XYZ file of C-alpha atoms in Angstrom:
720
model
C 68.600 178.847 77.295
C 68.175 175.543 75.395
C 71.272 173.518 74.333
C 74.922 173.998 74.383
C 76.318 175.044 71.218
C 79.317 173.706 69.971
C 81.122 175.469 66.704
C 83.554 173.496 64.207
C 84.817 174.044 60.605
C 83.045 171.774 58.417
C 79.667 170.391 58.283
C 81.406 166.906 58.078
C 83.043 167.359 61.269
C 79.817 168.494 62.771
C 77.738 165.772 61.263
C 80.270 163.433 63.019
C 80.153 165.283 66.582
C 76.974 165.876 66.560
C 76.551 161.878 66.775
C 78.583 161.357 69.779
C 77.124 164.269 71.845
C 73.267 163.846 71.973
C 70.487 165.600 71.982
C 71.952 168.118 74.474
C 74.078 169.774 72.176
C 73.886 171.945 68.664
C 76.299 171.178 66.607
C 77.095 173.970 63.661
C 79.846 174.575 61.066
C 81.265 177.922 60.250
C 82.784 176.863 57.066
C 86.485 177.539 58.048
C 87.259 181.268 58.492
C 84.074 183.864 59.404
C 86.887 187.343 58.847
C 90.130 187.780 57.349
C 91.795 191.260 55.746
C 90.053 193.289 52.570
C 91.110 191.742 49.276
C 90.838 195.328 47.545
C 92.816 197.238 50.605
C 96.023 197.160 52.933
C 94.164 196.246 55.592
C 96.651 197.023 58.451
C 96.997 200.150 60.247
C 100.971 200.667 60.448
C 100.629 203.756 62.885
C 99.013 201.476 65.265
C 100.440 198.862 65.959
C 100.332 196.799 62.277
C 96.201 196.908 63.563
C 94.540 194.846 61.315
C 91.067 195.812 59.960
C 89.017 192.457 59.809
C 85.394 192.387 57.342
C 83.664 189.623 57.460
C 84.547 187.265 54.583
C 82.182 187.701 51.033
C 79.305 185.082 51.465
C 79.728 184.637 55.084
C 76.814 187.030 56.288
C 74.439 184.686 56.345
C 76.184 181.808 58.114
C 77.293 184.384 60.734
C 73.420 185.232 61.188
C 72.604 181.570 62.255
C 75.233 181.017 64.498
C 74.105 184.562 66.093
C 70.670 183.106 66.435
C 72.211 179.914 67.486
C 74.137 181.449 70.093
C 71.717 183.026 71.701
C 69.553 180.292 72.581
C 72.559 178.516 74.161
C 73.591 178.577 77.504
C 77.206 177.709 76.286
C 79.163 177.883 73.543
C 81.933 175.292 72.566
C 84.320 176.741 70.008
C 85.748 173.199 68.733
C 87.859 174.488 65.738
C 91.058 172.590 65.233
C 93.835 172.317 67.389
C 96.735 175.019 66.163
C 97.357 178.475 65.350
C 94.716 178.204 62.601
C 91.972 177.027 64.498
C 92.810 179.002 67.758
C 92.368 182.229 65.227
C 88.931 180.914 64.120
C 87.450 180.665 67.167
C 89.291 184.006 68.296
C 87.374 185.198 65.331
C 83.556 184.037 65.928
C 83.615 185.188 69.225
C 84.546 188.289 67.958
C 82.102 188.465 65.236
C 79.286 186.759 67.420
C 79.651 189.466 70.209
C 79.894 186.722 72.787
C 81.048 187.499 76.165
C 83.851 185.513 77.563
C 82.275 183.672 80.145
C 79.910 182.059 77.892
C 82.395 180.990 75.626
C 84.304 177.735 76.062
C 87.119 176.251 73.926
C 87.840 173.042 73.415
C 90.431 170.904 71.334
C 90.467 167.590 70.158
C 93.288 165.678 68.340
C 90.535 163.091 66.996
C 86.781 162.937 66.313
C 86.147 159.868 68.425
C 83.284 160.074 70.974
C 85.874 159.293 73.751
C 88.016 162.507 72.744
C 85.420 164.908 72.133
C 83.524 164.113 75.670
C 86.777 164.937 77.214
C 87.513 168.242 75.498
C 84.134 169.132 76.698
C 84.793 168.043 80.106
C 87.964 169.717 80.350
C 87.571 173.571 78.405
C 89.857 176.257 78.091
C 89.706 179.898 77.305
C 91.220 181.180 73.939
C 94.713 180.968 73.918
C 96.091 184.633 72.879
C 99.187 183.693 71.947
C 98.303 181.118 69.099
C 95.917 184.105 68.336
C 98.814 186.597 68.115
C 100.932 184.060 66.238
C 98.620 183.308 63.757
C 97.745 187.116 63.799
C 101.619 188.203 62.940
C 102.026 185.630 60.352
C 98.771 187.137 58.285
C 100.176 190.836 58.787
C 103.798 189.922 57.900
C 102.103 188.071 54.655
C 100.016 190.670 53.783
C 103.367 193.512 53.940
C 104.936 191.186 51.834
C 102.418 190.813 48.928
C 100.631 193.905 49.352
C 103.586 196.284 48.974
C 105.769 193.842 46.919
C 103.414 193.052 44.145
C 102.998 196.538 42.665
C 106.818 196.642 42.445
C 106.176 193.449 40.036
C 103.573 194.943 38.384
C 105.550 197.664 37.171
C 109.435 196.145 36.763
C 108.323 193.173 35.273
C 104.978 191.792 34.310
C 101.224 193.261 35.372
C 99.021 190.559 37.527
C 102.208 189.263 39.738
C 102.377 188.724 43.220
C 104.916 187.544 45.502
C 105.046 185.607 48.760
C 107.303 185.722 52.097
C 107.431 182.153 52.159
C 106.621 180.849 48.704
C 109.707 183.299 46.869
C 112.167 181.203 49.277
C 110.627 177.713 47.726
C 111.151 179.445 44.344
C 114.523 179.951 44.953
C 115.247 177.009 46.240
C 113.878 175.494 42.683
C 116.104 177.813 40.853
C 119.431 177.498 43.021
C 118.673 173.530 41.727
C 118.452 173.971 38.558
C 121.119 176.177 38.076
C 123.504 173.530 39.790
C 121.653 171.088 37.387
C 122.530 173.320 34.289
C 126.340 173.678 35.630
C 126.715 170.247 36.085
C 129.657 168.136 33.676
C 129.410 164.594 34.434
C 133.063 162.857 35.340
C 133.671 159.716 33.366
C 134.620 157.092 36.202
C 134.940 152.968 35.692
C 134.900 150.040 38.207
C 135.995 146.514 38.164
C 133.823 143.288 39.070
C 134.519 139.946 38.740
C 132.247 137.088 40.059
C 134.144 134.290 41.662
C 133.262 130.888 42.555
C 134.773 129.252 45.847
C 137.150 126.530 45.699
C 135.619 123.605 48.521
C 138.039 123.671 51.752
C 138.407 120.526 53.290
C 134.703 119.144 55.235
C 132.872 122.107 53.018
C 130.173 121.087 51.817
C 129.476 122.538 47.961
C 127.158 125.257 47.250
C 124.206 125.049 45.346
C 124.235 124.624 41.861
C 124.146 128.257 39.577
C 120.739 129.771 39.410
C 119.430 127.396 41.921
C 119.954 129.252 45.488
C 117.088 130.321 46.952
C 116.245 132.495 50.603
C 117.991 129.679 53.063
C 120.275 128.281 50.505
C 123.337 129.774 50.008
C 124.385 130.521 46.051
C 127.493 128.773 44.098
C 128.997 132.321 43.243
C 129.506 135.532 44.027
C 130.897 139.026 43.267
C 133.298 141.381 44.394
C 134.433 144.909 43.387
C 138.240 145.838 43.087
C 138.226 148.822 46.025
C 142.016 148.837 46.474
C 145.917 148.360 44.922
C 148.648 148.104 47.444
C 146.500 149.782 50.284
C 145.509 152.665 48.357
C 141.628 153.498 47.146
C 141.915 152.564 43.658
C 139.853 155.162 41.640
C 139.693 154.578 37.223
C 139.329 157.354 35.479
C 139.080 155.862 31.921
C 138.419 152.756 30.104
C 142.219 152.080 29.689
C 143.112 152.042 33.178
C 139.948 149.994 33.614
C 141.587 147.310 30.805
C 144.888 147.224 32.790
C 143.161 146.076 35.864
C 141.398 143.352 33.915
C 144.565 142.246 32.328
C 146.476 142.048 35.874
C 143.714 140.291 37.816
C 143.665 137.433 35.286
C 146.875 136.133 36.314
C 146.552 136.403 39.922
C 145.734 133.666 42.278
C 142.579 135.155 44.655
C 142.031 134.295 47.945
C 139.496 135.159 50.808
C 141.373 137.873 52.817
C 139.068 138.388 55.897
C 134.593 137.059 56.470
C 133.021 139.172 58.843
C 129.677 138.251 60.258
C 127.442 140.188 62.281
C 123.666 140.463 63.161
C 122.813 144.205 62.227
C 119.106 145.459 63.583
C 116.988 147.568 61.000
C 114.298 150.006 63.569
C 111.184 151.131 62.358
C 110.294 154.236 60.907
C 108.646 156.942 63.226
C 104.825 157.220 62.495
C 103.726 160.056 60.205
C 103.937 163.719 60.862
C 102.499 166.413 57.382
C 106.081 166.239 56.137
C 106.776 162.830 56.045
C 103.001 162.000 55.262
C 103.379 163.993 52.348
C 106.219 162.852 51.182
C 105.742 159.083 51.357
C 102.035 159.546 49.414
C 104.191 161.529 46.866
C 106.957 158.525 46.273
C 103.922 155.214 46.989
C 100.546 156.315 45.260
C 101.620 159.620 43.220
C 99.635 161.466 45.322
C 100.142 165.473 45.289
C 100.202 167.570 48.575
C 97.016 168.813 48.565
C 95.823 165.663 47.652
C 97.219 164.171 49.948
C 95.665 166.622 52.659
C 92.320 166.828 51.363
C 92.040 163.186 51.998
C 93.312 163.412 55.514
C 91.396 165.667 56.314
C 88.254 163.616 55.172
C 89.408 160.927 57.292
C 90.151 162.918 60.011
C 86.566 165.054 59.804
C 84.744 161.444 60.059
C 83.014 159.425 57.565
C 79.931 156.867 57.953
C 81.290 153.379 58.611
C 77.972 151.685 58.304
C 77.509 150.205 61.570
C 79.353 151.827 63.607
C 77.849 155.486 62.363
C 80.223 158.509 62.056
C 83.792 158.206 62.731
C 87.390 159.906 62.559
C 89.693 157.630 60.957
C 92.916 159.800 61.853
C 94.033 162.118 63.974
C 94.922 165.491 62.920
C 96.805 165.561 59.906
C 98.487 169.144 60.356
C 101.776 168.110 63.139
C 105.064 167.870 63.126
C 105.192 166.010 66.206
C 106.123 162.010 66.519
C 104.866 161.482 69.713
C 102.077 159.050 70.681
C 99.582 159.112 73.208
C 99.779 155.983 75.965
C 96.649 154.948 75.709
C 97.474 154.588 71.249
C 100.923 152.612 72.252
C 98.846 149.794 74.971
C 95.975 149.276 71.990
C 98.907 149.072 69.825
C 100.785 146.644 71.521
C 98.165 144.417 72.140
C 97.103 144.674 68.694
C 100.703 143.208 67.431
C 100.418 140.478 69.674
C 96.997 139.402 68.820
C 97.836 139.293 65.313
C 101.525 138.611 64.597
C 103.032 137.203 67.655
C 104.547 138.670 71.179
C 108.532 138.549 69.306
C 106.593 141.411 67.106
C 105.992 143.276 69.599
C 109.015 145.220 71.646
C 109.799 145.054 75.023
C 109.040 148.221 75.700
C 107.315 150.930 73.590
C 109.434 152.864 70.950
C 110.027 156.796 71.256
C 110.859 158.608 68.568
C 113.025 161.814 68.585
C 110.837 164.864 67.318
C 113.351 167.654 65.390
C 113.759 170.412 66.867
C 111.196 173.216 67.206
C 108.144 170.328 66.960
C 104.725 170.911 68.569
C 105.133 168.049 71.397
C 102.307 168.595 72.971
C 100.176 167.289 69.437
C 100.096 163.675 68.480
C 101.904 162.146 64.936
C 99.110 160.943 62.608
C 98.089 157.461 63.927
C 94.962 155.316 63.452
C 92.015 156.827 65.920
C 92.196 152.716 66.027
C 94.314 149.816 65.090
C 91.681 147.765 65.277
C 89.744 149.024 62.622
C 91.717 147.618 59.883
C 91.895 148.952 55.997
C 90.203 145.663 55.386
C 87.623 146.727 57.698
C 86.591 149.930 56.580
C 87.570 149.534 52.768
C 83.816 149.071 52.179
C 82.942 152.725 53.060
C 86.332 154.219 51.480
C 86.892 155.691 48.203
C 90.019 153.897 46.404
C 91.631 156.853 47.323
C 90.230 157.501 50.990
C 91.662 153.212 51.417
C 95.177 154.070 50.055
C 95.544 156.618 51.861
C 94.522 155.346 55.347
C 96.387 152.101 54.491
C 99.689 154.239 54.143
C 98.811 155.969 57.949
C 97.778 152.504 59.236
C 100.783 150.213 57.860
C 103.493 153.151 59.050
C 101.329 153.809 62.651
C 101.571 149.974 63.828
C 104.882 149.134 61.993
C 106.517 152.219 64.645
C 105.340 149.945 67.427
C 106.721 146.685 65.967
C 110.424 144.811 66.473
C 113.395 146.153 64.414
C 113.838 143.856 61.558
C 117.185 141.144 62.069
C 119.698 140.637 59.062
C 122.515 138.401 59.186
C 125.426 139.814 57.565
C 128.645 138.868 55.988
C 131.605 141.059 54.762
C 134.397 139.685 52.694
C 137.709 141.080 51.512
C 139.321 138.854 48.341
C 143.129 139.394 48.019
C 144.547 138.755 44.646
C 148.299 140.198 43.828
C 148.111 144.123 45.188
C 144.425 143.828 44.583
C 141.762 144.299 47.546
C 138.152 143.744 46.598
C 135.173 143.733 48.827
C 131.580 142.099 48.135
C 128.844 142.023 50.944
C 125.718 140.147 51.783
C 122.758 140.103 54.137
C 119.890 137.943 54.739
C 116.447 138.353 56.641
C 116.369 136.089 59.356
C 113.425 138.065 61.245
C 110.857 140.197 59.654
C 109.975 142.483 62.601
C 107.893 145.521 61.589
C 108.699 144.398 57.763
C 105.689 142.051 57.934
C 103.776 145.306 58.180
C 105.349 147.932 56.428
C 108.370 147.856 53.579
C 109.145 151.423 52.576
C 111.333 150.565 49.823
C 112.457 147.191 47.849
C 115.783 148.013 48.014
C 116.832 146.432 51.274
C 116.618 142.912 49.905
C 118.523 139.656 50.403
C 122.034 139.212 48.566
C 123.621 135.841 50.266
C 127.046 134.497 49.227
C 128.479 131.427 49.580
C 130.159 129.771 52.844
C 133.564 131.175 53.144
C 136.657 131.174 55.170
C 139.856 132.740 55.813
C 142.738 132.049 52.872
C 140.119 130.079 50.554
C 141.291 129.519 47.571
C 138.699 131.492 44.666
C 138.457 131.373 40.869
C 138.050 134.213 38.984
C 134.787 133.442 36.241
C 134.390 136.622 34.672
C 136.013 140.561 34.903
C 133.729 142.804 34.192
C 134.817 146.670 33.598
C 132.235 149.184 33.575
C 131.674 153.024 33.191
C 129.684 155.014 35.088
C 129.070 159.020 35.196
C 129.125 161.247 38.138
C 125.274 162.255 38.422
C 123.826 166.271 38.506
C 121.853 167.155 41.957
C 117.948 165.580 41.323
C 115.785 168.422 40.521
C 113.141 168.962 43.343
C 110.193 166.557 43.664
C 106.809 167.503 45.736
C 108.479 165.428 48.366
C 111.946 166.733 48.083
C 111.071 170.045 48.375
C 108.996 169.366 51.119
C 111.379 167.555 53.032
C 114.158 170.448 52.446
C 111.253 173.106 53.477
C 111.212 171.154 56.744
C 114.907 170.652 57.096
C 115.367 174.349 56.531
C 112.368 175.194 58.941
C 110.720 177.149 56.189
C 107.017 177.119 56.391
C 105.357 175.075 58.481
C 102.819 171.268 58.257
C 99.587 173.585 57.995
C 101.958 175.193 54.904
C 103.687 172.672 52.771
C 100.737 172.176 50.381
C 99.538 175.768 50.037
C 102.867 176.546 49.037
C 103.577 174.068 46.137
C 100.283 174.898 45.104
C 100.599 178.624 44.967
C 104.497 178.667 43.468
C 102.565 176.493 40.354
C 99.572 178.780 40.337
C 101.671 182.195 39.746
C 103.909 180.579 36.659
C 107.036 180.561 38.531
C 107.407 176.644 38.516
C 106.302 174.155 36.606
C 106.137 170.410 37.216
C 107.604 168.131 34.597
C 107.903 164.505 34.683
C 106.798 165.282 38.129
C 109.894 167.234 38.600
C 110.023 171.110 39.551
C 111.375 173.305 36.915
C 111.830 177.196 37.282
C 109.928 179.089 34.321
C 111.966 182.035 32.946
C 109.252 184.441 34.943
C 110.173 182.704 38.253
C 114.225 183.156 37.591
C 113.149 187.208 36.880
C 110.982 187.451 40.092
C 114.054 185.344 42.296
C 116.858 187.244 40.146
C 114.873 190.504 41.189
C 114.382 189.754 44.565
C 117.601 188.504 45.568
C 119.132 192.206 44.469
C 116.529 194.223 45.982
C 114.955 191.912 48.859
C 117.438 190.203 49.825
C 115.868 189.079 53.394
C 112.638 187.766 51.537
C 114.571 185.093 49.746
C 117.001 184.270 52.246
C 116.380 181.005 53.540
C 118.353 181.649 57.171
C 116.461 184.768 57.890
C 113.157 182.858 56.691
C 113.552 180.009 58.931
C 114.618 182.783 62.000
C 111.428 183.991 61.454
C 109.506 180.788 61.510
C 111.338 180.358 64.397
C 110.294 183.993 66.322
C 106.677 182.947 65.257
C 106.975 180.201 67.246
C 108.123 182.634 70.219
C 105.067 184.418 69.950
C 103.292 181.369 70.246
C 105.135 180.764 73.596
C 104.761 184.180 74.509
C 108.427 184.632 74.512
C 108.357 187.275 72.136
C 105.512 190.243 71.263
C 104.481 189.988 67.591
C 103.968 193.326 66.971
C 107.523 194.181 67.906
C 108.509 191.117 65.296
C 106.386 192.978 62.631
C 107.704 195.946 63.281
C 111.418 194.421 62.986
C 110.465 193.319 59.607
C 108.505 195.960 58.386
C 111.316 199.073 58.652
C 114.252 197.709 56.925
C 111.633 196.115 54.278
C 110.261 199.910 53.363
C 114.102 200.581 52.970
C 114.603 198.225 50.390
C 110.979 198.771 48.666
C 111.787 202.302 48.164
C 115.320 201.955 46.801
C 113.693 199.336 44.352
C 111.617 201.491 43.210
C 113.835 204.466 42.455
C 116.576 201.836 40.839
C 115.440 198.778 39.599
C 114.909 198.817 35.546
C 112.140 196.921 34.202
C 112.873 193.880 33.124
C 111.337 191.941 30.016
C 110.381 188.358 30.334
C 110.367 186.248 26.553
C 107.706 184.290 25.893
C 108.652 180.978 25.643
C 108.019 180.153 21.228
C 106.164 177.060 20.184
C 106.141 175.017 16.956
C 101.841 175.971 16.756
C 101.246 178.313 13.857
C 98.246 180.726 14.464
C 95.634 180.060 12.164
C 94.534 183.288 11.849
C 97.649 185.370 10.674
C 101.065 182.589 10.350
C 102.878 183.855 13.051
C 104.389 181.497 15.384
C 102.017 181.011 18.637
C 103.719 181.806 22.492
C 103.367 180.302 26.068
C 101.701 183.388 28.118
C 100.962 182.816 31.717
C 96.775 184.118 32.961
C 94.997 184.010 36.059
C 94.069 180.535 34.815
C 97.222 179.145 34.290
C 99.267 178.955 31.234
C 97.607 179.181 27.402
C 99.133 179.472 23.702
C 98.944 183.391 22.236
C 99.687 185.026 19.092
C 103.196 186.244 18.663
C 101.496 188.794 16.523
C 99.578 190.852 19.835
C 98.319 193.402 19.538
C 97.937 193.592 15.814
C 96.781 189.673 16.307
C 94.854 188.534 19.250
C 94.305 184.968 18.757
C 94.569 182.732 22.026
C 93.826 179.004 22.295
C 94.187 176.360 25.425
C 97.609 175.275 25.516
C 97.362 171.278 24.998
C 100.491 169.335 26.391
C 100.667 166.680 24.200
C 101.607 163.015 25.811
C 103.367 161.386 22.944
C 100.538 159.000 22.245
C 98.215 159.287 18.970
C 94.224 159.080 19.135
C 93.795 155.409 17.897
C 90.496 156.742 16.285
C 91.548 159.270 13.886
C 94.859 159.252 14.685
C 95.428 163.318 16.017
C 97.295 163.498 19.138
C 96.276 162.245 22.318
C 96.722 165.698 24.851
C 96.172 166.070 29.071
C 93.376 168.204 30.019
C 91.093 168.894 32.915
C 88.046 168.540 34.145
C 86.231 171.155 35.733
C 86.143 169.728 39.053
C 89.994 169.951 38.308
C 90.805 165.723 37.459
C 93.008 164.857 34.765
C 91.927 163.090 31.722
C 93.401 162.290 28.192
C 91.618 163.846 25.197
C 91.906 163.795 21.235
C 93.397 167.048 20.619
C 90.842 167.418 17.481
C 88.267 167.538 19.527
C 85.451 168.447 19.003
C 85.258 166.632 15.702
C 86.985 163.207 17.742
C 85.573 162.538 21.077
C 87.760 160.209 22.674
C 88.718 160.032 26.034
C 90.875 157.873 28.558
C 90.783 158.923 32.307
C 93.756 156.599 33.207
C 97.309 157.690 30.986
C 97.629 155.862 28.210
C 101.165 154.799 26.277
C 102.367 154.082 22.700
C 101.582 150.596 23.069
C 98.875 148.395 22.260
C 97.119 145.414 24.006
C 98.687 141.810 22.172
C 95.159 140.459 23.213
C 92.586 142.930 21.752
C 93.974 145.866 20.506
C 93.053 148.875 22.911
C 95.575 151.592 23.856
C 97.485 150.054 27.056
C 97.636 152.209 30.298
C 100.488 153.411 33.160
C 99.538 151.664 36.517
C 101.739 152.512 38.797
C 103.054 149.618 41.064
C 103.337 151.275 44.375
C 104.472 149.811 47.822
C 107.313 148.497 45.885
C 105.629 147.048 42.868
C 107.580 147.790 39.371
C 105.168 150.105 37.179
C 103.287 147.734 34.537
C 101.228 148.677 30.929
C 98.410 147.619 31.649
C 95.199 147.134 29.575
C 91.679 149.158 30.416
C 89.643 146.646 28.569
C 86.999 144.845 31.034
C 87.844 141.324 30.851
C 90.763 141.515 29.145
C 93.503 141.303 32.493
C 96.499 142.015 30.168
C 99.854 143.346 32.215
C 103.916 143.590 31.052
C 106.319 145.920 32.507
C 106.184 149.255 31.460
C 109.132 150.093 28.444
C 111.285 152.863 29.677
C 111.424 156.326 28.072
C 113.959 155.674 25.024
C 112.043 152.337 24.744
C 108.387 153.938 24.421
C 109.731 156.600 21.778
C 111.179 153.941 19.348
C 107.736 152.090 19.984
C 106.034 154.993 19.702
C 108.344 155.889 16.113
C 107.090 152.481 14.729
C 103.035 152.704 15.321
């Protein structure tokens, strides 16, 4: 017998681990799953306790043969797949497919790809955890039952080629329900009245700074208070006349400070990232999709060449719902914080963060494998996007181990006749974790001048302002992931695939980064709500997720779980097949005209996404790609610029007159020219609290300007 064999999923992980273990170990990659249910058959034996019929995935025969040859020569085979249900299932499939004896197999898990973690895992192997395998198998069988048996019904009743997913359908319903709320919303008018005051100095009180000269440590000369009550009751102003009445009544009233309350407020740091919060923050701050975030995180986890340091994993495992941090990592972070920022930035005790109910406490949060591997140190070895995501993870983790920020706050009540007004101010006195990580810029210092109870105030301006209540916001990728997690739908490994799948199926679309259901999505959800209420029921799906967790914990048998779902589902399926009527989905009409017959073109959905087709089908079979205009004209020929995708899926912007005009840009152009050189300006997202800008892409120009709002942009385009 020769070397021990270690099997991981990917070549990148194999390269990294191979450097740690040395010549006594041979490390090979399985390239992900090697067995699965067949695509062309149901693959589940319902009569035999839902026994799955697994086959070798097409193209994996050669990989398995190489692994068999290596396993024959090895005394011990270490299965080092990812530390979750999916990874456990891959290890189990490998053991079965390779025909390995359990005595020769060692299952090892580690949550970071570092030399110490891998070597410790090899010293502490275990067997395959059948509970994890059963939980994954139950999920796979449930999804196969729904997908394989429900899809033909959708073909017959709606449109050929459709498919439905057990968890994805709930996500589509959430988006449909939210859009219904938005469509039904009727805005209500309301008004507020703000008053600008100048304090009248009292005996011994120094004059505040002149207006406009107040700095971080100098109080302003004036402050603004909002009218909140009249005769002790909350004031609600429904229209301009009511607001104007308040303004007129205030004009003749003496105003004095009724009370001043000062106290210190502490703002605690955020917990380190879980999969969900990482996807949300990467969406908000970096504008990454959930799938892009997970792809980059996978690369950082599996390891990258870091120059003299060699291949090294930069972050811990990125599929986790736990905020737990290992004691050793906390100790290292505390030492780093004290060395870098000072002892006052290190709290007396390491912070502890509460996990949400059902979280896998044995896992760790997403953190850097070493805080001393700062973003600046690894920058030369990472791509731009890898570095941006790593910086986000590094900053969030370091900040999570730092002291709270402290603010000096001031709350003032002003009395003017029957009216009560309120103003609040705050001043940052100690930045704490904000020294490293600022999630947003809404918490800015807003100081008030020095005030004492009973002090007379001079009214400078009374400003009535109209407002309208706002509808609930449409879901973005970030807010949908947050909703799925809060509702108990899906798990860390499924958020990104859910978002990707519902878009690929044409059930929803992203418009200006907000989800909007398509007509097709609404039709499918309505059908499921009527005939398969459990499939699109949030609570039912959440209970199913909890039941899968119980299988993993050994509290429930996976076969009985599937049986409880399967029998009622079959009844619903038979009823729908017998009674549901066929629904026609109207195609979305466009202003495009067919260049062959002159009829209007409509938007259709195919296996590769949306495309334009002639409304005269089948008489006219003309089709062409659907080009998404961005509201900017080509600077070379004047035709509209459109959004396109490269073969690798990367977005770029090109002329709709292609191939006659070959103008392209990788950054999104905006309807404005550079005042210096005349080039089209492009979008530059501020990120990390900075506002979005329009910048000149011409090398050496360097022009930047604040981004215009959408209405301004339309006006600029109209004038161009």
